[in-house]
PDB file of C-alpha atoms in Angstrom:
ATOM      1  CA  MET A   1       0.375  -0.125  -0.129  1.00  0.00           C
ATOM      2  CA  PRO A   2       1.488   3.344  -0.460  1.00  0.00           C
ATOM      3  CA  GLN A   3       2.405   5.695   1.490  1.00  0.00           C
ATOM      4  CA  PRO A   4       1.310   9.260   1.293  1.00  0.00           C
ATOM      5  CA  SER A   5       3.768  12.147   2.328  1.00  0.00           C
ATOM      6  CA  ILE A   6       2.697  14.128   5.780  1.00  0.00           C
ATOM      7  CA  SER A   7       3.634  17.775   4.165  1.00  0.00           C
ATOM      8  CA  SER A   8       0.416  17.132   1.946  1.00  0.00           C
ATOM      9  CA  PHE A   9      -1.841  17.049   4.982  1.00  0.00           C
ATOM     10  CA  PHE A  10      -0.603  20.500   6.227  1.00  0.00           C
ATOM     11  CA  MET A  11      -0.050  23.859   5.445  1.00  0.00           C
ATOM     12  CA  LYS A  12       3.810  25.116   5.070  1.00  0.00           C
ATOM     13  CA  THR A  13       3.738  28.057   7.014  1.00  0.00           C
TER      14      THR A  13
ATOM     15  CA  MET B   1      20.675  36.048  26.073  1.00  0.00           C
ATOM     16  CA  PHE B   2      18.700  32.746  26.513  1.00  0.00           C
ATOM     17  CA  GLU B   3      19.173  30.448  29.875  1.00  0.00           C
ATOM     18  CA  CYS B   4      16.533  27.738  31.867  1.00  0.00           C
ATOM     19  CA  ARG B   5      17.353  25.107  33.975  1.00  0.00           C
ATOM     20  CA  LEU B   6      15.356  21.878  34.815  1.00  0.00           C
ATOM     21  CA  PRO B   7      16.073  19.673  38.283  1.00  0.00           C
ATOM     22  CA  LYS B   8      16.808  16.317  36.379  1.00  0.00           C
ATOM     23  CA  ALA B   9      18.568  15.819  33.233  1.00  0.00           C
ATOM     24  CA  GLU B  10      16.897  12.701  32.975  1.00  0.00           C
ATOM     25  CA  VAL B  11      13.600  13.632  31.124  1.00  0.00           C
ATOM     26  CA  LEU B  12      15.443  16.186  28.542  1.00  0.00           C
ATOM     27  CA  LYS B  13      17.641  12.686  27.922  1.00  0.00           C
ATOM     28  CA  LYS B  14      14.761  10.621  27.358  1.00  0.00           C
ATOM     29  CA  THR B  15      13.279  13.897  25.279  1.00  0.00           C
ATOM     30  CA  MET B  16      16.576  13.521  22.922  1.00  0.00           C
ATOM     31  CA  ASP B  17      16.873   9.687  22.743  1.00  0.00           C
ATOM     32  CA  ALA B  18      13.005   9.430  21.248  1.00  0.00           C
ATOM     33  CA  LEU B  19      13.428  11.965  18.316  1.00  0.00           C
ATOM     34  CA  LYS B  20      17.565  10.693  17.667  1.00  0.00           C
ATOM     35  CA  ASP B  21      16.470   8.389  15.187  1.00  0.00           C
ATOM     36  CA  LEU B  22      13.523   9.483  13.136  1.00  0.00           C
ATOM     37  CA  ILE B  23      15.411  13.168  12.847  1.00  0.00           C
ATOM     38  CA  LYS B  24      19.109  14.165  12.264  1.00  0.00           C
ATOM     39  CA  GLU B  25      19.211  17.842  12.733  1.00  0.00           C
ATOM     40  CA  ALA B  26      16.149  19.938  13.763  1.00  0.00           C
ATOM     41  CA  VAL B  27      15.881  23.293  15.570  1.00  0.00           C
ATOM     42  CA  TRP B  28      14.903  24.376  18.742  1.00  0.00           C
ATOM     43  CA  ASP B  29      12.305  27.358  19.124  1.00  0.00           C
ATOM     44  CA  VAL B  30      13.418  28.999  22.568  1.00  0.00           C
ATOM     45  CA  SER B  31      10.532  31.868  22.749  1.00  0.00           C
ATOM     46  CA  ALA B  32       8.833  32.942  26.253  1.00  0.00           C
ATOM     47  CA  GLN B  33       6.253  30.172  25.942  1.00  0.00           C
ATOM     48  CA  GLY B  34       9.537  27.265  26.487  1.00  0.00           C
ATOM     49  CA  LEU B  35      11.579  26.036  23.594  1.00  0.00           C
ATOM     50  CA  SER B  36      10.032  23.527  20.966  1.00  0.00           C
ATOM     51  CA  LEU B  37      11.293  21.662  17.637  1.00  0.00           C
ATOM     52  CA  GLN B  38       8.470  20.146  14.785  1.00  0.00           C
ATOM     53  CA  SER B  39      10.413  18.149  11.989  1.00  0.00           C
ATOM     54  CA  MET B  40      10.019  15.580   9.910  1.00  0.00           C
ATOM     55  CA  ASP B  41      11.779  12.986   9.026  1.00  0.00           C
ATOM     56  CA  SER B  42      14.336  12.595   6.581  1.00  0.00           C
ATOM     57  CA  SER B  43      11.863  10.844   4.448  1.00  0.00           C
ATOM     58  CA  HIS B  44       8.771  13.026   5.030  1.00  0.00           C
ATOM     59  CA  VAL B  45       6.642  10.363   5.640  1.00  0.00           C
ATOM     60  CA  SER B  46       6.535  11.536   9.283  1.00  0.00           C
ATOM     61  CA  LEU B  47       5.937  15.130  11.847  1.00  0.00           C
ATOM     62  CA  VAL B  48       7.260  15.203  15.809  1.00  0.00           C
ATOM     63  CA  GLN B  49       6.522  18.320  17.411  1.00  0.00           C
ATOM     64  CA  VAL B  50       7.643  18.843  20.517  1.00  0.00           C
ATOM     65  CA  THR B  51       7.267  21.303  23.164  1.00  0.00           C
ATOM     66  CA  LEU B  52       8.572  21.943  26.647  1.00  0.00           C
ATOM     67  CA  ARG B  53       6.670  24.790  28.883  1.00  0.00           C
ATOM     68  CA  THR B  54       8.065  27.449  30.738  1.00  0.00           C
ATOM     69  CA  GLU B  55       6.697  26.533  33.614  1.00  0.00           C
ATOM     70  CA  GLY B  56       8.247  23.344  33.650  1.00  0.00           C
ATOM     71  CA  PHE B  57      11.247  24.696  34.072  1.00  0.00           C
ATOM     72  CA  ASP B  58      12.858  25.966  36.689  1.00  0.00           C
ATOM     73  CA  THR B  59      14.123  28.643  35.609  1.00  0.00           C
ATOM     74  CA  PHE B  60      14.050  29.628  32.072  1.00  0.00           C
ATOM     75  CA  ARG B  61      15.055  33.164  30.305  1.00  0.00           C
ATOM     76  CA  CYS B  62      14.312  34.410  27.118  1.00  0.00           C
ATOM     77  CA  ASP B  63      15.101  37.547  25.631  1.00  0.00           C
ATOM     78  CA  LYS B  64      14.523  37.421  22.142  1.00  0.00           C
ATOM     79  CA  ASN B  65      13.500  34.438  20.091  1.00  0.00           C
ATOM     80  CA  ILE B  66      15.864  32.524  18.927  1.00  0.00           C
ATOM     81  CA  ALA B  67      16.482  29.059  17.039  1.00  0.00           C
ATOM     82  CA  LEU B  68      19.058  26.553  17.761  1.00  0.00           C
ATOM     83  CA  GLY B  69      19.947  24.676  15.002  1.00  0.00           C
ATOM     84  CA  VAL B  70      21.173  21.561  16.153  1.00  0.00           C
ATOM     85  CA  ASN B  71      22.444  17.795  15.314  1.00  0.00           C
ATOM     86  CA  MET B  72      20.372  15.553  17.354  1.00  0.00           C
ATOM     87  CA  ASP B  73      23.026  13.151  17.603  1.00  0.00           C
ATOM     88  CA  THR B  74      25.127  15.044  18.608  1.00  0.00           C
ATOM     89  CA  MET B  75      23.080  16.599  21.369  1.00  0.00           C
ATOM     90  CA  GLN B  76      22.344  13.433  22.517  1.00  0.00           C
ATOM     91  CA  LYS B  77      25.636  12.135  22.952  1.00  0.00           C
ATOM     92  CA  LEU B  78      26.134  15.355  24.878  1.00  0.00           C
ATOM     93  CA  MET B  79      23.005  15.015  27.614  1.00  0.00           C
ATOM     94  CA  LYS B  80      24.569  11.545  27.524  1.00  0.00           C
ATOM     95  CA  CYS B  81      27.817  12.628  29.497  1.00  0.00           C
ATOM     96  CA  ALA B  82      24.985  14.066  32.245  1.00  0.00           C
ATOM     97  CA  SER B  83      23.288  11.567  35.919  1.00  0.00           C
ATOM     98  CA  ASN B  84      19.595  11.256  35.154  1.00  0.00           C
ATOM     99  CA  ASP B  85      19.662  12.847  38.232  1.00  0.00           C
ATOM    100  CA  ASP B  86      21.977  16.075  37.701  1.00  0.00           C
ATOM    101  CA  ASN B  87      20.551  19.133  37.477  1.00  0.00           C
ATOM    102  CA  ILE B  88      21.123  20.778  33.443  1.00  0.00           C
ATOM    103  CA  THR B  89      21.080  24.784  32.624  1.00  0.00           C
ATOM    104  CA  LEU B  90      20.959  25.329  28.505  1.00  0.00           C
ATOM    105  CA  LYS B  91      22.064  28.514  27.235  1.00  0.00           C
ATOM    106  CA  SER B  92      23.019  30.465  24.925  1.00  0.00           C
ATOM    107  CA  GLU B  93      23.812  34.241  23.762  1.00  0.00           C
ATOM    108  CA  ASP B  94      21.334  36.039  21.085  1.00  0.00           C
ATOM    109  CA  ASN B  95      24.058  35.989  18.057  1.00  0.00           C
ATOM    110  CA  GLY B  96      25.522  32.858  19.597  1.00  0.00           C
ATOM    111  CA  ASP B  97      26.754  30.236  17.567  1.00  0.00           C
ATOM    112  CA  LEU B  98      26.849  27.868  20.337  1.00  0.00           C
ATOM    113  CA  LEU B  99      24.492  25.906  23.409  1.00  0.00           C
ATOM    114  CA  SER B 100      25.735  25.579  26.621  1.00  0.00           C
ATOM    115  CA  LEU B 101      24.689  22.718  28.299  1.00  0.00           C
ATOM    116  CA  ILE B 102      26.052  22.274  32.180  1.00  0.00           C
ATOM    117  CA  PHE B 103      25.290  19.474  33.850  1.00  0.00           C
ATOM    118  CA  GLU B 104      25.510  19.915  38.457  1.00  0.00           C
ATOM    119  CA  SER B 105      25.273  16.518  40.376  1.00  0.00           C
ATOM    120  CA  PRO B 106      22.368  17.000  43.108  1.00  0.00           C
ATOM    121  CA  ASN B 107      25.426  17.443  45.528  1.00  0.00           C
ATOM    122  CA  GLY B 108      26.580  20.467  44.125  1.00  0.00           C
ATOM    123  CA  GLU B 109      30.109  18.788  44.128  1.00  0.00           C
ATOM    124  CA  LYS B 110      30.898  18.373  40.486  1.00  0.00           C
ATOM    125  CA  THR B 111      30.395  20.352  37.348  1.00  0.00           C
ATOM    126  CA  SER B 112      30.539  19.708  33.435  1.00  0.00           C
ATOM    127  CA  GLU B 113      30.030  22.092  31.193  1.00  0.00           C
ATOM    128  CA  TYR B 114      29.877  20.941  27.518  1.00  0.00           C
ATOM    129  CA  GLU B 115      29.641  23.712  24.444  1.00  0.00           C
ATOM    130  CA  MET B 116      28.380  22.083  21.454  1.00  0.00           C
ATOM    131  CA  LYS B 117      27.831  24.370  18.097  1.00  0.00           C
ATOM    132  CA  LEU B 118      24.346  24.920  16.376  1.00  0.00           C
ATOM    133  CA  MET B 119      23.815  24.771  12.979  1.00  0.00           C
ATOM    134  CA  ASP B 120      22.661  27.733  10.765  1.00  0.00           C
ATOM    135  CA  LEU B 121      19.140  25.196   9.450  1.00  0.00           C
ATOM    136  CA  ASP B 122      16.691  26.517   7.068  1.00  0.00           C
ATOM    137  CA  ILE B 123      13.802  23.853   7.923  1.00  0.00           C
ATOM    138  CA  GLU B 124      10.154  24.076   6.553  1.00  0.00           C
ATOM    139  CA  GLN B 125       7.481  23.920   9.408  1.00  0.00           C
ATOM    140  CA  LEU B 126       4.595  22.776   8.959  1.00  0.00           C
ATOM    141  CA  GLY B 127       1.106  24.636  10.011  1.00  0.00           C
ATOM    142  CA  ILE B 128      -0.814  22.213  12.281  1.00  0.00           C
ATOM    143  CA  PRO B 129      -4.280  22.654  12.994  1.00  0.00           C
ATOM    144  CA  ASP B 130      -6.864  21.839  16.083  1.00  0.00           C
ATOM    145  CA  GLN B 131      -8.880  19.348  14.949  1.00  0.00           C
ATOM    146  CA  GLU B 132     -11.638  16.469  16.192  1.00  0.00           C
ATOM    147  CA  TYR B 133     -10.623  13.133  16.302  1.00  0.00           C
ATOM    148  CA  SER B 134     -12.415   9.650  15.220  1.00  0.00           C
ATOM    149  CA  CYS B 135     -11.385   8.045  17.981  1.00  0.00           C
ATOM    150  CA  THR B 136      -9.076   8.644  20.780  1.00  0.00           C
ATOM    151  CA  ILE B 137      -7.376   5.514  22.528  1.00  0.00           C
ATOM    152  CA  LYS B 138      -5.513   5.801  25.783  1.00  0.00           C
ATOM    153  CA  MET B 139      -3.229   2.651  26.736  1.00  0.00           C
ATOM    154  CA  PRO B 140      -0.149   2.062  28.714  1.00  0.00           C
ATOM    155  CA  SER B 141       3.352   3.495  26.468  1.00  0.00           C
ATOM    156  CA  GLY B 142       4.852   0.533  27.558  1.00  0.00           C
ATOM    157  CA  GLU B 143       1.787  -2.105  25.937  1.00  0.00           C
ATOM    158  CA  PHE B 144       1.299   0.198  22.739  1.00  0.00           C
ATOM    159  CA  GLN B 145       5.086  -0.443  22.113  1.00  0.00           C
ATOM    160  CA  ARG B 146       5.234  -4.148  22.594  1.00  0.00           C
ATOM    161  CA  ILE B 147       2.302  -4.744  20.191  1.00  0.00           C
ATOM    162  CA  CYS B 148       4.039  -2.458  17.397  1.00  0.00           C
ATOM    163  CA  ARG B 149       6.930  -4.230  18.070  1.00  0.00           C
ATOM    164  CA  ASP B 150       4.993  -8.011  17.729  1.00  0.00           C
ATOM    165  CA  LEU B 151       3.175  -7.304  14.750  1.00  0.00           C
ATOM    166  CA  SER B 152       6.406  -6.112  13.054  1.00  0.00           C
ATOM    167  CA  ASN B 153       7.219  -9.990  13.235  1.00  0.00           C
ATOM    168  CA  ILE B 154       4.454 -10.394  10.495  1.00  0.00           C
ATOM    169  CA  GLY B 155       3.852  -7.280   9.015  1.00  0.00           C
ATOM    170  CA  GLU B 156       5.112  -3.712   7.464  1.00  0.00           C
ATOM    171  CA  SER B 157       1.388  -2.707   8.977  1.00  0.00           C
ATOM    172  CA  VAL B 158      -0.562  -2.690  11.200  1.00  0.00           C
ATOM    173  CA  ASN B 159      -4.108  -2.561  10.599  1.00  0.00           C
ATOM    174  CA  ILE B 160      -6.324  -0.107  13.602  1.00  0.00           C
ATOM    175  CA  THR B 161      -9.908  -0.882  14.139  1.00  0.00           C
ATOM    176  CA  VAL B 162     -11.958   1.146  16.802  1.00  0.00           C
ATOM    177  CA  VAL B 163     -15.644   0.284  18.119  1.00  0.00           C
ATOM    178  CA  LYS B 164     -16.967   1.192  20.915  1.00  0.00           C
ATOM    179  CA  GLY B 165     -14.704  -0.452  23.639  1.00  0.00           C
ATOM    180  CA  GLY B 166     -11.881  -1.940  21.960  1.00  0.00           C
ATOM    181  CA  VAL B 167      -9.455  -1.746  19.837  1.00  0.00           C
ATOM    182  CA  ASP B 168      -8.224  -4.457  16.932  1.00  0.00           C
ATOM    183  CA  PHE B 169      -4.498  -4.116  16.158  1.00  0.00           C
ATOM    184  CA  SER B 170      -3.558  -6.660  13.459  1.00  0.00           C
ATOM    185  CA  ALA B 171      -0.981  -7.285  10.854  1.00  0.00           C
ATOM    186  CA  LYS B 172      -0.548  -9.723   7.340  1.00  0.00           C
ATOM    187  CA  GLY B 173       2.387 -11.051   5.966  1.00  0.00           C
ATOM    188  CA  ASP B 174       3.781 -13.866   4.129  1.00  0.00           C
ATOM    189  CA  ILE B 175       4.726 -15.940   7.152  1.00  0.00           C
ATOM    190  CA  GLY B 176       0.666 -15.766   8.533  1.00  0.00           C
ATOM    191  CA  ASN B 177      -1.398 -12.570  10.122  1.00  0.00           C
ATOM    192  CA  ALA B 178      -2.020 -11.884  13.739  1.00  0.00           C
ATOM    193  CA  LYS B 179      -4.724 -10.061  15.632  1.00  0.00           C
ATOM    194  CA  ILE B 180      -4.039  -8.077  18.790  1.00  0.00           C
ATOM    195  CA  HIS B 181      -7.228  -7.137  20.659  1.00  0.00           C
ATOM    196  CA  VAL B 182      -7.293  -4.403  23.432  1.00  0.00           C
ATOM    197  CA  THR B 183      -9.949  -3.929  25.535  1.00  0.00           C
ATOM    198  CA  GLU B 184     -10.808  -1.272  27.141  1.00  0.00           C
ATOM    199  CA  SER B 185     -10.658  -1.035  30.944  1.00  0.00           C
ATOM    200  CA  SER B 186     -13.898  -1.339  32.838  1.00  0.00           C
ATOM    201  CA  ASN B 187     -12.370  -1.019  36.537  1.00  0.00           C
ATOM    202  CA  VAL B 188      -8.459   0.581  37.289  1.00  0.00           C
ATOM    203  CA  ASP B 189      -7.354   1.466  40.001  1.00  0.00           C
ATOM    204  CA  ASN B 190      -3.943   2.624  38.609  1.00  0.00           C
ATOM    205  CA  GLU B 191      -4.505   5.499  35.792  1.00  0.00           C
ATOM    206  CA  LYS B 192      -1.485   4.916  34.134  1.00  0.00           C
ATOM    207  CA  ASP B 193      -2.929   1.450  33.669  1.00  0.00           C
ATOM    208  CA  ALA B 194      -5.760   2.497  31.980  1.00  0.00           C
ATOM    209  CA  VAL B 195      -7.581   1.436  28.259  1.00  0.00           C
ATOM    210  CA  THR B 196     -10.171   4.471  27.470  1.00  0.00           C
ATOM    211  CA  VAL B 197     -11.468   4.116  24.027  1.00  0.00           C
ATOM    212  CA  GLU B 198     -13.313   7.535  22.718  1.00  0.00           C
ATOM    213  CA  VAL B 199     -15.052   6.460  19.853  1.00  0.00           C
ATOM    214  CA  ASN B 200     -17.432   9.279  17.962  1.00  0.00           C
ATOM    215  CA  GLU B 201     -17.127   7.289  14.493  1.00  0.00           C
ATOM    216  CA  PRO B 202     -15.451   3.945  14.088  1.00  0.00           C
ATOM    217  CA  VAL B 203     -12.539   3.488  12.168  1.00  0.00           C
ATOM    218  CA  ASN B 204      -9.762   1.424   9.974  1.00  0.00           C
ATOM    219  CA  LEU B 205      -7.131   2.329   8.796  1.00  0.00           C
ATOM    220  CA  THR B 206      -3.433   0.971   7.800  1.00  0.00           C
ATOM    221  CA  PHE B 207       0.502   3.011   9.289  1.00  0.00           C
ATOM    222  CA  ALA B 208       3.618   1.010   8.764  1.00  0.00           C
ATOM    223  CA  LEU B 209       4.774  -0.264  11.729  1.00  0.00           C
ATOM    224  CA  ARG B 210       8.088   0.826  10.723  1.00  0.00           C
ATOM    225  CA  TYR B 211       7.365   4.814  11.964  1.00  0.00           C
ATOM    226  CA  LEU B 212       5.393   3.283  14.985  1.00  0.00           C
ATOM    227  CA  ASN B 213       8.168   2.067  16.060  1.00  0.00           C
ATOM    228  CA  PHE B 214       9.947   4.947  15.860  1.00  0.00           C
ATOM    229  CA  PHE B 215       7.430   6.545  18.117  1.00  0.00           C
ATOM    230  CA  THR B 216       7.635   4.036  20.668  1.00  0.00           C
ATOM    231  CA  LYS B 217      11.132   5.554  21.199  1.00  0.00           C
ATOM    232  CA  ALA B 218       9.135   7.744  23.947  1.00  0.00           C
ATOM    233  CA  THR B 219       7.716   5.269  26.175  1.00  0.00           C
ATOM    234  CA  PRO B 220      10.608   6.305  28.811  1.00  0.00           C
ATOM    235  CA  LEU B 221       9.317  10.003  29.208  1.00  0.00           C
ATOM    236  CA  SER B 222       5.344   8.809  29.869  1.00  0.00           C
ATOM    237  CA  GLY B 223       3.030   6.033  31.250  1.00  0.00           C
ATOM    238  CA  GLN B 224       0.758   6.610  29.146  1.00  0.00           C
ATOM    239  CA  VAL B 225       0.489   6.823  24.698  1.00  0.00           C
ATOM    240  CA  SER B 226      -2.478   9.071  23.062  1.00  0.00           C
ATOM    241  CA  LEU B 227      -3.491   7.910  19.609  1.00  0.00           C
ATOM    242  CA  SER B 228      -6.074   9.888  17.781  1.00  0.00           C
ATOM    243  CA  ILE B 229      -7.248   8.587  14.643  1.00  0.00           C
ATOM    244  CA  SER B 230     -10.037  10.092  11.902  1.00  0.00           C
ATOM    245  CA  PRO B 231     -10.019   8.763   8.247  1.00  0.00           C
ATOM    246  CA  ASP B 232      -7.648  10.139   5.493  1.00  0.00           C
ATOM    247  CA  VAL B 233      -5.809  12.355   7.743  1.00  0.00           C
ATOM    248  CA  PRO B 234      -2.782  12.461   9.743  1.00  0.00           C
ATOM    249  CA  LEU B 235      -2.978   9.881  13.412  1.00  0.00           C
ATOM    250  CA  VAL B 236      -1.121  11.493  16.442  1.00  0.00           C
ATOM    251  CA  VAL B 237       0.997   9.257  18.556  1.00  0.00           C
ATOM    252  CA  ALA B 238       1.119  11.642  21.629  1.00  0.00           C
ATOM    253  CA  TYR B 239       2.888  11.201  24.453  1.00  0.00           C
ATOM    254  CA  GLU B 240       2.589  13.810  27.758  1.00  0.00           C
ATOM    255  CA  ILE B 241       5.939  14.805  29.936  1.00  0.00           C
ATOM    256  CA  GLU B 242       4.117  15.503  33.160  1.00  0.00           C
ATOM    257  CA  ASP B 243       4.916  19.020  34.262  1.00  0.00           C
ATOM    258  CA  LEU B 244       6.587  20.124  31.069  1.00  0.00           C
ATOM    259  CA  GLY B 245       4.980  19.773  27.964  1.00  0.00           C
ATOM    260  CA  HIS B 246       4.471  16.630  25.289  1.00  0.00           C
ATOM    261  CA  VAL B 247       6.145  14.511  22.214  1.00  0.00           C
ATOM    262  CA  LYS B 248       3.449  14.490  19.682  1.00  0.00           C
ATOM    263  CA  TYR B 249       4.031  12.024  16.006  1.00  0.00           C
ATOM    264  CA  PHE B 250       2.055  12.522  12.743  1.00  0.00           C
ATOM    265  CA  LEU B 251       2.080   9.625  10.638  1.00  0.00           C
ATOM    266  CA  ALA B 252      -0.770   9.192   7.600  1.00  0.00           C
ATOM    267  CA  PRO B 253      -1.930   6.191   7.144  1.00  0.00           C
ATOM    268  CA  LYS B 254      -1.409   3.562   4.017  1.00  0.00           C
ATOM    269  CA  ILE B 255      -3.959   4.499   1.243  1.00  0.00           C
ATOM    270  CA  GLU B 256      -5.276   1.412  -0.685  1.00  0.00           C
ATOM    271  CA  ASN B 257      -3.866   0.676  -4.261  1.00  0.00           C
TER     272      ASN B 257
END
């Protein structure tokens, strides 16, 4: 199963 | 000028142990609120966030906000030079390139001072929103560590299914399958032994055990761990550090092919 990157879930500040 | 003092080095040693396998470099942000750190692991799969609040320190002085870029391996090595019972002082000038770590034995007869070179790091920061979760599980941290370790013998991933009153942790692999069911405690004398399961709606998600096993390096910090889970958002694995703050890890669920 593919593992999404954590950065795709949170906005950059 | 930044200077803070903790009565026991042990808590900071354990905090470094909880981080150093996951992240190689990080920035400690120092403000009047305390020390905080946020970093993704090198493959950007997980995120760790640490807060150590001012109120938990013996003394805390921060004249202006500063960012202390550190090599985690180096800082952990230096922290290991402190005895658990030593009190510890961290000190840095506003525009300095050194962090002083001063360890003082409880009887005051031995003082050790180490200086660590700071690094100029540009680390991407992410905004973590406050949100409600579908399920929150609280359980003994040692039990969660054991489950993650044991299921790693079977497969690479754990499927977590939360329903009212209990949680299933299951794994599948080439050698076979495993399922561990944890039931909510009905009556517990000691709070740290309790399992509580709050369910707004049942969830069923899959996570990489490799990262959960990294997260359980924080086990010595807290008797309890909390798992906050909602569909399609990162799992939060949180360890409270008594009277001082927390270490929180975030991991996105694996997605179906």
